[in-house]
Amino acid sequence: MKRLDALAFCARSLFAQRARTLLIVTAMTIGTAGVVVLTWLGDAARHFVTGQFDALGNNLVIVLPGRSETTGGAPPLLGETARDLTLEDADALLRSPAVRRLAPIVVGGAVVAFGSRSRETTVIGTTADFLPVRRLSLAAGRFLPDEANVCALGATVCTELFDAKSPLGEFVRVGNRRFRVAGVLASGGMSLGTDLDEMVALPVTQAQALFDSPGLFRIIAEATSKDAVQQAVTDVRRIVTARHDGEDDVTVITQDALSSTFDGILRALTLAVAGIAAISLLVAGILVMNVMVVAVAQRRAEVGLLKALGADASTIRSLFLGEAVLMSLLGGLGGLFLGELASRVLPHFAPALQPGVPLWAALAAGLVVLVSGVAFGTAPALRAARLDPVQALARR
Amino acid sequence: MIELQKVCRVFTVGGQAVHALRDVDLRVGRGEYLSLMGPSGSGKSTLLNVLGLLDRPTSGTYRFLGDDVTALDDDAQAKVRRLRIGFVFQTFHLVPRLTTAQNVALPLVLAEVPPAERQARVEAQLRAFGLLERSHHRPDELSGGQRQRTAIARATITRPELLLADEPTGNLDRATGADVVRVLENLHDEGITLLVVTHDQELGARAHRRLRMDDGRLVADVGHGLGDRRATEAT
Ligand SMILES: Nc1ncnc2c1ncn2[C@@H]1O[C@H](COP(=O)(O)OP(=O)(O)OP(=O)(O)O)[C@@H](O)[C@H]1O
Ligand SMILES: [Mg+2]
């Protein structure tokens, strides 16, 4: 039997049973759409997170006090601080030729007030290089010029204290100290969960005094180039070890390692979620098998007739397998269409998601649905092909 | 064209052997018109199925057109059926979702005849069988006689040498039955070898050669040259 004729034969048969066909195709469509949408969501989330890491800056090396036991490169959540990381340590790191610039960081919480307005906010103590290292920009003024009592405001803090007025030159109180507002950050900066719009930046020594702690929260150093990152890491370790009486008691993370760790985690998560969604395809596949088994039973006489007319086993097999595959294909196409549609519509409500199903996800979903059609259609088709023509033709 | 030698067909039902055919010897020449009669369960359908390559004998040999077809594998047998043998059944066995034209075209589709030629042959066949106005009707829109004519048109569209009919008029009233018999006899007149299984004495008597079965044996072979009959028995 020619392929086109076989296709027409299958299509007629599916059309004759349109209610049943529609049911199966719908199940396949939902299954495929599920795989496609979840894969797309996972992938979009991964892009979002890695995008956040990239937005941190270029070729960053992050130095944290305390030795982390984890070797994978994930940030230590609880470092047992053997020795504080100090401002002097930070200055010493600049001796490495691989380090272009760095920003020591102290973090705490304090009340910031202007006149009668006040609010609780995050306070970051750092230096002027924080701005280029983190690739942030200012809305107005300068970021922590070399003076003792200056500060920079995050965009939200600024509007809450000053409304639309210019805060430049005004004095705000942070904790029990007064600082002149020298700069305002442009809004939109995010730093791994810390909203830079919601903070106040102080010179690092002022913050240390405010929180009464000589230790640094972390140091963010920028390597001179991508290739210099490893050199910078080695130098940082060497310098700190030398300064800490031979103890290598800091954790050094590179932005790349951090980014690729999260990338890997989210990739695995995406695959896991897609795999779970694929179970619905499995269910749809079992539905296909069930329907085909019933079809073969109902059409025994037809199989017998086709054999009497001279159809060989492979023809019978391909006719029944063809129906299963055709239903899977229709469902797969429907699912891809629905999935693509969802991935174009949903970003209108969640702009962080980038629209469009990745090609690999569409191909994978298409392949899975096709394979399930073949896998679940084969057994009933084989059964039909093996039917004894005499018994199949006999009336029951 | 047909030569059966000591053909047996034994079914095993619940551990017990049922002898549907016992040592059947039969020679049929090209262009013969035979009827096969006998009581129910005597093995008529079984013999027909063996002759049509739908069933294999348990023992014995079957030569069709000179070749030992019992030695062929399933696919090779299917090819012989496709090109050389036509079947007509008591219950028509039309594919319900296909139109008359599509049902008649099925053997050509299976034989991979190109669509243009297929269409022309189907149309000619439908015209010859008086079914042209019914070509786009489905089986459930046809009368019993029209259904059987469609089935015969389908069975013969590949111009097979052998046409096997198992109680072709069993589901039809007398008048339509007679009509179907005329159709079959016309085909015989055109040269086809025709074997009809029937319970209808009148129909059976029309055949030039009348076979009778009982309990799996061929017990009568009337209208056939006696010498030939002896020759068959001698082998
Ligand atoms: N598939 C089968 N399994 C077991 N026994 C069978 C099978 N087919 C036929 N038989 C037995 O073989 C014998 C012959 O059956 P067959 O159908 O050939 O009879 P028949 O002459 O065609 O009868 P009828 O006139 O009722 O159609 C019967 O005893 C029947 O029960
Ligand atoms: Mg019978």
XYZ file of C-alpha atoms and ligand atoms in Angstrom:
663
model
C 0.000 0.000 0.000
C 1.361 3.385 -0.975
C 2.093 5.778 1.856
C -0.356 8.431 0.701
C -3.148 5.855 0.423
C -2.334 4.535 3.883
C -2.496 8.098 5.222
C -5.883 8.660 3.584
C -7.112 5.359 4.976
C -6.009 6.317 8.518
C -7.476 9.802 8.198
C -10.842 8.415 7.081
C -10.863 6.017 9.974
C -10.034 8.779 12.467
C -12.696 10.980 10.933
C -15.290 8.217 11.179
C -14.565 8.141 14.924
C -14.225 11.889 15.328
C -15.473 12.136 18.921
C -12.943 9.576 20.078
C -10.214 11.087 17.936
C -10.929 14.541 19.319
C -10.655 13.228 22.870
C -7.257 11.662 22.274
C -5.925 14.603 20.319
C -7.056 16.927 23.106
C -5.269 14.822 25.704
C -2.135 14.872 23.559
C -2.487 18.619 23.033
C -2.761 19.314 26.747
C 0.182 17.056 27.514
C 2.387 18.649 24.898
C 1.337 22.175 25.810
C 2.157 21.355 29.443
C 5.646 20.216 28.571
C 6.251 23.182 26.308
C 4.942 25.825 28.715
C 6.730 24.444 31.763
C 9.978 24.113 29.860
C 9.623 27.623 28.584
C 8.852 28.952 32.088
C 11.857 27.161 33.547
C 14.076 28.428 30.792
C 12.765 31.958 31.106
C 13.416 31.840 34.859
C 16.949 30.645 34.200
C 17.549 33.486 31.773
C 16.151 35.917 34.313
C 18.427 34.708 37.105
C 21.579 34.507 35.023
C 20.681 37.945 33.706
C 20.658 39.162 37.295
C 24.130 37.770 37.823
C 25.396 39.397 34.687
C 23.891 42.682 35.843
C 26.083 42.504 38.949
C 29.082 43.640 36.978
C 31.950 42.264 34.989
C 34.460 39.626 36.038
C 33.697 39.976 39.703
C 35.494 38.176 42.494
C 33.622 38.156 45.791
C 35.560 37.695 49.011
C 33.679 36.631 52.135
C 35.073 36.179 55.633
C 35.153 32.581 56.859
C 36.228 29.414 55.165
C 33.501 27.615 53.375
C 33.613 23.849 53.437
C 31.610 23.575 50.268
C 33.803 23.200 47.254
C 31.125 23.617 44.634
C 31.222 27.364 44.653
C 27.800 28.053 46.097
C 27.818 30.983 48.495
C 28.299 29.932 52.114
C 25.261 30.811 54.114
C 26.905 30.356 57.473
C 30.600 31.076 57.441
C 32.314 30.505 60.745
C 34.267 33.699 60.896
C 37.687 32.912 62.220
C 38.999 36.375 61.618
C 37.379 39.535 60.369
C 37.988 40.788 56.904
C 39.211 44.296 57.389
C 39.491 47.484 55.398
C 43.259 47.013 55.435
C 42.798 43.595 53.838
C 40.727 45.256 51.134
C 43.422 47.850 50.468
C 46.036 45.103 50.316
C 44.096 43.270 47.616
C 44.581 46.252 45.326
C 48.271 45.328 45.147
C 47.336 42.420 42.859
C 47.810 43.504 39.248
C 44.844 41.325 38.325
C 42.499 43.450 40.422
C 41.355 46.622 38.712
C 39.296 48.025 41.580
C 37.224 46.849 44.474
C 34.501 47.837 46.872
C 34.528 46.778 50.524
C 31.023 46.300 51.836
C 29.413 46.578 55.242
C 25.691 45.989 55.566
C 23.263 46.770 58.344
C 19.912 48.261 59.113
C 19.192 51.744 60.483
C 16.563 54.441 60.635
C 17.078 57.227 58.151
C 15.281 60.501 58.789
C 14.777 63.881 57.155
C 12.803 66.412 59.140
C 9.730 64.675 60.437
C 9.941 61.825 57.917
C 11.822 58.684 58.758
C 11.994 55.043 57.758
C 13.827 51.869 58.522
C 16.208 50.987 55.727
C 19.199 48.945 54.648
C 22.500 50.736 55.044
C 25.452 49.799 52.883
C 28.885 51.053 53.841
C 31.244 51.113 50.872
C 33.497 53.300 48.729
C 33.087 55.320 45.545
C 34.267 52.341 43.453
C 31.092 50.459 44.407
C 29.371 52.343 41.596
C 31.618 51.210 38.684
C 32.227 47.748 40.160
C 28.505 47.111 40.344
C 27.861 49.037 37.139
C 25.262 51.253 38.763
C 24.367 54.722 37.651
C 23.320 57.854 39.453
C 20.201 59.892 38.967
C 21.858 62.970 40.459
C 25.009 64.167 42.236
C 28.082 62.078 43.062
C 28.457 58.725 44.745
C 30.322 58.969 48.062
C 32.898 61.650 47.200
C 35.975 61.570 49.428
C 34.391 63.260 52.412
C 33.472 61.960 55.834
C 29.807 62.837 56.214
C 28.228 62.194 52.850
C 25.710 59.612 51.743
C 23.854 58.425 48.636
C 20.161 57.532 48.628
C 18.358 54.797 46.789
C 15.594 56.050 44.511
C 12.697 54.883 46.675
C 14.220 56.168 49.927
C 14.825 59.476 48.202
C 11.208 59.965 47.073
C 9.884 58.863 50.430
C 11.970 61.422 52.283
C 12.008 64.245 49.742
C 9.068 63.667 47.369
C 10.040 65.337 44.115
C 12.412 67.867 45.705
C 16.127 67.641 45.058
C 17.809 66.154 48.126
C 21.304 67.198 47.076
C 23.032 69.169 49.841
C 20.320 68.388 52.397
C 21.288 66.632 55.597
C 19.651 63.351 56.619
C 20.109 61.520 59.891
C 21.166 57.879 59.753
C 21.095 56.295 63.180
C 22.519 59.068 65.404
C 24.714 60.729 62.764
C 24.087 63.424 60.182
C 25.098 62.999 56.541
C 24.922 65.342 53.602
C 23.135 63.829 50.583
C 25.683 63.912 47.740
C 24.043 61.553 45.269
C 20.899 59.664 44.340
C 21.013 56.261 42.630
C 19.086 55.663 39.467
C 16.178 53.369 40.193
C 15.974 49.780 39.028
C 19.147 48.356 40.555
C 18.714 44.890 41.973
C 21.430 43.007 43.763
C 20.523 39.370 44.322
C 17.474 40.124 46.342
C 18.654 43.404 47.831
C 16.707 46.219 46.340
C 19.198 49.030 45.864
C 16.272 51.458 45.573
C 15.572 50.768 49.238
C 18.949 51.598 50.744
C 21.278 54.295 51.862
C 25.002 54.167 51.077
C 27.533 55.583 53.554
C 31.325 55.748 53.479
C 32.556 52.394 54.735
C 34.277 53.763 57.867
C 31.138 55.646 58.873
C 29.071 52.459 58.512
C 31.610 50.495 60.537
C 31.371 53.100 63.293
C 27.588 53.153 63.066
C 27.304 49.396 63.472
C 30.305 49.306 65.777
C 31.968 46.458 63.904
C 35.435 46.531 62.377
C 34.747 43.557 60.072
C 33.617 43.745 56.459
C 30.551 41.918 55.194
C 32.326 41.186 51.918
C 34.657 42.646 49.356
C 33.664 42.800 45.705
C 36.710 43.022 43.447
C 36.706 43.472 39.716
C 39.383 41.623 37.744
C 41.078 43.463 34.909
C 39.715 41.015 32.371
C 37.905 37.719 32.095
C 41.219 35.895 31.767
C 42.544 37.635 34.871
C 39.745 36.301 37.101
C 41.636 33.150 38.121
C 44.807 35.144 38.747
C 42.805 37.540 40.895
C 41.423 34.634 42.928
C 44.923 33.225 43.488
C 46.284 36.663 44.416
C 43.420 37.335 46.811
C 44.047 34.049 48.602
C 47.782 34.646 48.767
C 47.468 38.198 50.080
C 44.812 37.349 52.661
C 46.716 34.261 53.842
C 49.842 36.356 54.285
C 47.955 38.957 56.267
C 46.057 36.408 58.386
C 49.097 34.685 59.861
C 49.189 32.009 57.197
C 45.506 31.100 57.533
C 43.449 30.917 54.360
C 40.253 31.859 56.183
C 38.204 33.503 53.496
C 35.832 32.256 50.866
C 36.422 33.489 47.334
C 33.656 33.159 44.804
C 33.773 34.224 41.204
C 30.756 35.665 39.509
C 31.087 33.027 36.781
C 31.005 30.150 39.226
C 28.039 31.662 41.001
C 26.213 32.293 37.784
C 26.919 28.865 36.338
C 25.897 27.171 39.588
C 22.509 28.797 39.462
C 22.363 28.182 35.751
C 22.930 24.494 36.393
C 20.416 24.312 39.208
C 17.723 25.995 37.165
C 18.520 23.913 34.122
C 18.087 20.753 36.176
C 14.905 22.135 37.688
C 13.532 22.916 34.232
C 14.254 19.421 33.017
C 12.699 17.917 36.129
C 9.542 19.972 35.730
C 9.368 19.172 32.021
C 9.843 15.514 32.868
C 6.955 15.644 35.295
C 4.832 17.318 32.630
C 5.854 14.579 30.248
C 4.032 12.142 32.521
C 0.797 13.660 31.255
C 2.013 12.714 27.798
C 2.550 9.219 29.079
C -1.039 9.176 30.278
C -2.174 10.422 26.885
C -0.064 7.694 25.311
C -1.785 5.054 27.409
C -5.091 6.550 26.290
C -3.956 6.120 22.685
C -3.060 2.520 23.362
C -6.426 1.895 24.984
C -8.323 3.440 22.100
C -6.306 1.501 19.546
C -6.845 -1.777 21.389
C -10.582 -1.107 21.320
C -10.393 -0.128 17.655
C -8.616 -3.347 16.742
C -11.213 -5.377 18.626
C -14.066 -3.536 16.941
C -12.532 -3.815 13.517
C -11.544 -7.481 13.559
C -13.771 -8.175 10.567
C -12.182 -5.285 8.675
C -8.720 -6.669 9.405
C -9.870 -10.072 8.220
C -11.269 -8.549 5.062
C -8.080 -6.606 4.340
C -6.103 -9.812 4.760
C -8.510 -11.668 2.464
C -7.991 -8.892 -0.079
C -4.285 -9.558 0.130
C -2.975 -7.049 2.671
C 0.188 -8.404 4.271
C 0.980 -8.109 7.970
C 3.140 -5.009 7.566
C 0.336 -3.158 5.774
C -2.131 -3.901 8.565
C 0.481 -2.884 11.100
C 1.226 0.426 9.447
C -2.484 1.226 9.057
C -3.138 0.905 12.783
C 0.177 2.398 13.840
C -0.511 5.215 11.414
C -3.707 6.114 13.233
C -1.917 6.285 16.578
C 0.909 8.351 15.135
C -1.478 10.646 13.311
C -3.356 11.363 16.535
C -0.076 12.032 18.352
C 1.086 14.314 15.578
C -2.138 16.310 15.637
C -1.950 16.546 19.430
C 1.719 17.469 19.281
C 1.120 20.237 16.762
C -1.850 21.517 18.773
C 0.249 21.463 21.936
C 3.160 23.286 20.326
C 0.783 25.901 18.999
C -0.899 26.369 22.394
C 2.459 26.438 24.158
C 3.892 29.003 21.789
C 0.741 31.074 22.162
C 1.023 30.962 25.964
C 4.683 31.945 25.807
C 3.747 35.000 23.737
C 0.733 36.055 25.801
C 1.963 35.437 29.356
C 4.961 37.839 29.142
C 2.450 40.657 28.754
C 1.562 39.996 32.393
C 5.043 39.055 33.587
C 7.538 41.149 31.596
C 10.536 39.478 33.256
C 9.803 36.347 31.201
C 11.201 36.393 27.738
C 8.613 35.320 25.155
C 9.020 32.435 22.731
C 9.476 28.727 23.375
C 13.114 27.716 22.920
C 13.581 25.602 19.799
C 15.109 22.685 21.709
C 12.053 22.527 23.977
C 9.672 22.501 21.018
C 11.717 19.809 19.283
C 11.971 17.737 22.453
C 8.230 17.962 23.134
C 7.462 17.082 19.512
C 9.820 14.131 19.674
C 8.395 12.883 22.964
C 4.810 13.031 21.702
C 5.760 11.244 18.497
C 7.711 8.575 20.343
C 4.805 8.016 22.729
C 2.460 7.630 19.755
C 4.721 5.041 18.183
C 5.462 3.303 21.480
C 1.834 3.005 22.512
C 0.480 2.369 19.032
C 2.821 -0.495 18.289
C 1.335 -3.177 20.535
C -2.265 -2.794 19.225
C -0.981 -2.585 15.637
C 1.016 -5.777 16.091
C -2.022 -7.437 17.551
C -4.081 -6.440 14.500
C -1.382 -7.669 12.132
C -1.280 -11.037 13.897
C -5.038 -11.648 13.732
C -5.990 -14.891 12.053
C -8.048 -13.875 8.991
C -10.503 -16.764 9.221
C -11.333 -16.061 12.844
C -11.371 -12.325 12.253
C -13.894 -12.744 9.443
C -16.084 -15.169 11.352
C -19.149 -13.593 12.849
C -19.196 -13.561 16.605
C -5.317 -24.811 -11.566
C -6.164 -26.309 -8.167
C -4.737 -29.569 -6.955
C -5.350 -30.797 -3.412
C -3.701 -33.979 -2.213
C -4.741 -35.611 1.042
C -5.491 -32.281 2.615
C -6.433 -32.471 6.284
C -7.380 -29.659 8.605
C -7.573 -30.485 12.274
C -8.704 -27.963 14.875
C -7.954 -28.564 18.500
C -10.750 -27.423 20.740
C -10.301 -27.870 24.470
C -7.686 -30.573 23.940
C -9.939 -32.451 21.504
C -9.182 -32.819 17.804
C -11.906 -31.705 15.386
C -11.325 -33.025 11.874
C -12.767 -30.346 9.620
C -11.136 -31.789 6.487
C -10.170 -35.417 6.105
C -7.887 -36.432 3.248
C -9.506 -34.188 0.677
C -8.297 -34.742 -2.885
C -9.501 -32.315 -5.485
C -8.493 -31.102 -8.932
C -10.097 -28.071 -10.471
C -9.370 -26.884 -13.970
C -9.288 -23.307 -15.206
C -12.714 -21.821 -15.908
C -14.748 -24.432 -14.053
C -17.967 -23.555 -12.231
C -18.381 -25.572 -9.048
C -20.841 -25.639 -6.211
C -20.035 -27.081 -2.816
C -22.849 -28.320 -0.632
C -23.253 -30.366 2.493
C -24.626 -30.233 6.003
C -23.641 -27.593 8.435
C -20.250 -28.268 9.976
C -19.198 -30.584 7.172
C -16.136 -28.446 6.401
C -17.250 -26.388 3.405
C -16.019 -23.047 4.719
C -12.815 -24.644 5.934
C -12.138 -26.016 2.468
C -12.879 -22.643 0.938
C -10.494 -20.923 3.355
C -7.744 -23.408 2.533
C -8.319 -22.902 -1.198
C -8.242 -19.126 -0.666
C -4.995 -19.276 1.349
C -6.701 -17.814 4.399
C -6.016 -21.047 6.254
C -3.273 -23.646 6.073
C -3.903 -27.377 5.885
C -2.665 -29.402 8.836
C -1.278 -31.921 6.353
C -1.391 -32.608 2.634
C -0.334 -30.425 -0.260
C -2.044 -27.703 -2.182
C -0.822 -26.702 -5.624
C -2.305 -23.513 -7.013
C -1.501 -22.611 -10.622
C 1.197 -25.264 -10.519
C 3.004 -24.003 -7.418
C 2.996 -25.605 -3.983
C 1.468 -22.695 -2.083
C 1.535 -24.398 1.323
C 5.268 -23.769 1.296
C 4.850 -20.012 0.899
C 5.186 -17.707 3.889
C 2.331 -15.440 4.998
C 3.404 -12.426 2.969
C 3.844 -14.459 -0.203
C 0.420 -16.005 0.315
C -1.022 -12.513 0.822
C 0.422 -11.541 -2.539
C -1.254 -14.521 -4.231
C -4.578 -13.538 -2.644
C -4.070 -9.943 -3.685
C -3.569 -10.754 -7.355
C -5.233 -14.075 -8.094
C -8.039 -14.842 -5.653
C -11.296 -13.051 -4.937
C -13.561 -13.665 -1.951
C -17.272 -13.105 -1.565
C -18.805 -13.554 1.879
C -22.284 -14.195 3.141
C -22.104 -11.005 5.228
C -20.551 -8.857 2.465
C -17.804 -7.427 4.710
C -17.879 -3.952 3.261
C -15.901 -1.319 5.210
C -18.733 0.754 6.686
C -16.998 4.152 6.581
C -15.961 3.835 2.937
C -18.166 4.612 -0.058
C -19.029 2.051 -2.685
C -16.275 3.380 -4.936
C -13.728 3.345 -2.108
C -14.677 -0.193 -1.111
C -14.335 -1.400 -4.671
C -10.991 0.405 -4.995
C -9.470 -1.287 -1.913
C -7.794 -4.219 -3.729
C -6.242 -1.786 -6.228
C -4.997 0.382 -3.354
C -3.448 -2.680 -1.741
C -1.907 -3.662 -5.092
C -0.465 -0.117 -5.385
C -2.189 0.668 -8.676
C -1.646 4.383 -9.467
C -4.652 6.620 -8.603
C -5.510 7.651 -12.186
C -5.679 4.077 -13.452
C -7.420 3.040 -10.273
C -10.163 5.594 -10.765
C -10.798 4.556 -14.347
C -10.963 0.875 -13.435
C -13.268 1.483 -10.475
C -15.603 3.515 -12.633
C -15.708 0.856 -15.338
C -16.304 -1.821 -12.707
C -19.116 0.147 -11.048
C -20.745 0.699 -14.429
C -20.521 -3.010 -15.261
C -22.139 -3.877 -11.925
C -24.835 -1.214 -12.222
C -23.539 0.650 -9.201
C -22.427 3.907 -10.787
C -25.189 6.015 -9.225
C -24.354 4.484 -5.856
C -20.641 5.121 -6.049
C -20.665 7.793 -3.322
C -23.035 5.976 -1.005
C -21.917 4.190 2.086
C -22.812 0.513 2.675
C -25.599 1.357 5.134
C -27.325 3.322 2.360
C -27.375 0.298 0.031
C -29.804 -2.596 -0.273
C -28.601 -6.121 0.473
C -28.318 -6.962 -3.229
C -26.376 -3.789 -3.917
C -24.042 -4.559 -1.044
C -23.293 -8.019 -2.361
C -22.806 -6.663 -5.867
C -20.371 -4.122 -4.416
C -18.552 -6.957 -2.653
C -18.351 -8.962 -5.888
C -17.189 -5.919 -7.812
C -14.460 -5.497 -5.188
C -13.506 -9.177 -5.275
C -13.060 -9.153 -9.034
C -11.578 -5.729 -9.779
C -8.055 -7.159 -9.852
C -9.267 -9.761 -12.394
C -8.412 -12.786 -10.252
C -8.339 -16.300 -11.734
C -10.307 -17.769 -8.846
C -13.463 -16.461 -7.196
C -14.546 -18.106 -3.952
C -18.028 -17.360 -2.648
C -19.192 -18.617 0.752
C -22.991 -18.586 0.810
C -23.159 -15.391 -1.252
C -26.961 -15.406 -1.277
C -27.415 -16.540 2.318
C -28.418 -13.096 3.521
C -30.554 -12.164 0.509
C -34.150 -12.805 -0.508
C -34.859 -15.023 -3.484
C -35.079 -12.316 -6.158
C -31.913 -10.465 -5.133
C -30.187 -13.813 -4.614
C -30.993 -14.755 -8.196
C -29.665 -11.388 -9.313
C -26.369 -11.973 -7.472
C -26.108 -15.466 -8.974
C -26.494 -13.940 -12.442
C -23.644 -11.559 -11.676
C -21.433 -14.435 -10.568
C -22.315 -16.550 -13.596
C -21.554 -13.643 -15.908
C -18.092 -13.523 -14.374
C -17.731 -17.240 -14.967
C -18.784 -16.721 -18.573
C -15.943 -14.234 -18.865
C -13.536 -16.981 -17.807
C -13.178 -16.839 -14.042
C -13.009 -20.089 -12.070
C -15.972 -19.983 -9.715
C -16.575 -21.978 -6.545
C -19.800 -21.330 -4.656
C -20.617 -22.772 -1.250
C -24.357 -22.868 -0.734
C -27.223 -24.482 1.114
C -29.597 -23.591 -1.712
C -30.339 -26.722 -3.787
C -31.507 -24.711 -6.758
C -28.397 -22.552 -6.800
C -26.155 -25.557 -6.210
C -27.760 -27.377 -9.121
C -26.894 -24.568 -11.522
C -23.172 -25.284 -11.251
C -21.575 -27.427 -13.934
C -19.800 -29.466 -11.329
C -21.346 -30.175 -7.958
C -19.283 -31.183 -4.932
C -20.742 -32.571 -1.759
C -19.102 -32.782 1.640
C -19.949 -34.672 4.789
C -17.971 -34.787 7.993
C -14.843 -33.374 6.418
C -14.853 -35.671 3.379
C -15.672 -34.998 -0.240
C -18.448 -37.522 -0.777
C -19.714 -36.586 -4.224
C -18.361 -34.943 -7.334
C -21.072 -34.776 -9.967
C -20.777 -33.416 -13.490
C -17.097 -34.057 -13.668
C -15.513 -36.516 -16.131
C -15.415 -39.909 -14.410
C -11.903 -40.654 -15.616
C -10.683 -37.497 -14.031
C -12.373 -38.429 -10.792
C -10.576 -41.792 -10.764
C -7.331 -40.095 -11.567
C -7.724 -37.860 -8.525
C -8.487 -40.841 -6.342
C -5.498 -42.741 -7.693
C -2.992 -40.091 -6.613
N -11.517 -22.005 14.166
C -12.078 -23.192 14.465
N -11.793 -23.792 15.644
C -12.318 -24.966 15.957
N -13.133 -25.647 15.182
C -13.476 -25.117 14.012
C -12.955 -23.857 13.590
N -13.471 -23.589 12.364
C -14.262 -24.646 12.051
N -14.269 -25.539 13.028
C -14.978 -26.804 13.014
O -14.719 -27.447 11.796
C -15.876 -28.061 11.288
C -16.184 -27.535 9.915
O -16.552 -26.171 9.994
P -16.971 -25.311 8.736
O -17.151 -23.925 9.153
O -16.013 -25.576 7.648
O -18.386 -25.948 8.353
P -19.364 -25.498 7.205
O -19.558 -26.712 6.362
O -18.924 -24.285 6.566
O -20.697 -25.252 8.015
P -21.848 -24.179 7.736
O -22.649 -24.744 6.640
O -22.576 -24.115 9.011
O -21.174 -22.918 7.366
C -16.988 -27.768 12.290
O -17.140 -28.890 13.100
C -16.467 -26.602 13.057
O -16.952 -26.661 14.373
Mg -19.582 -22.243 6.433
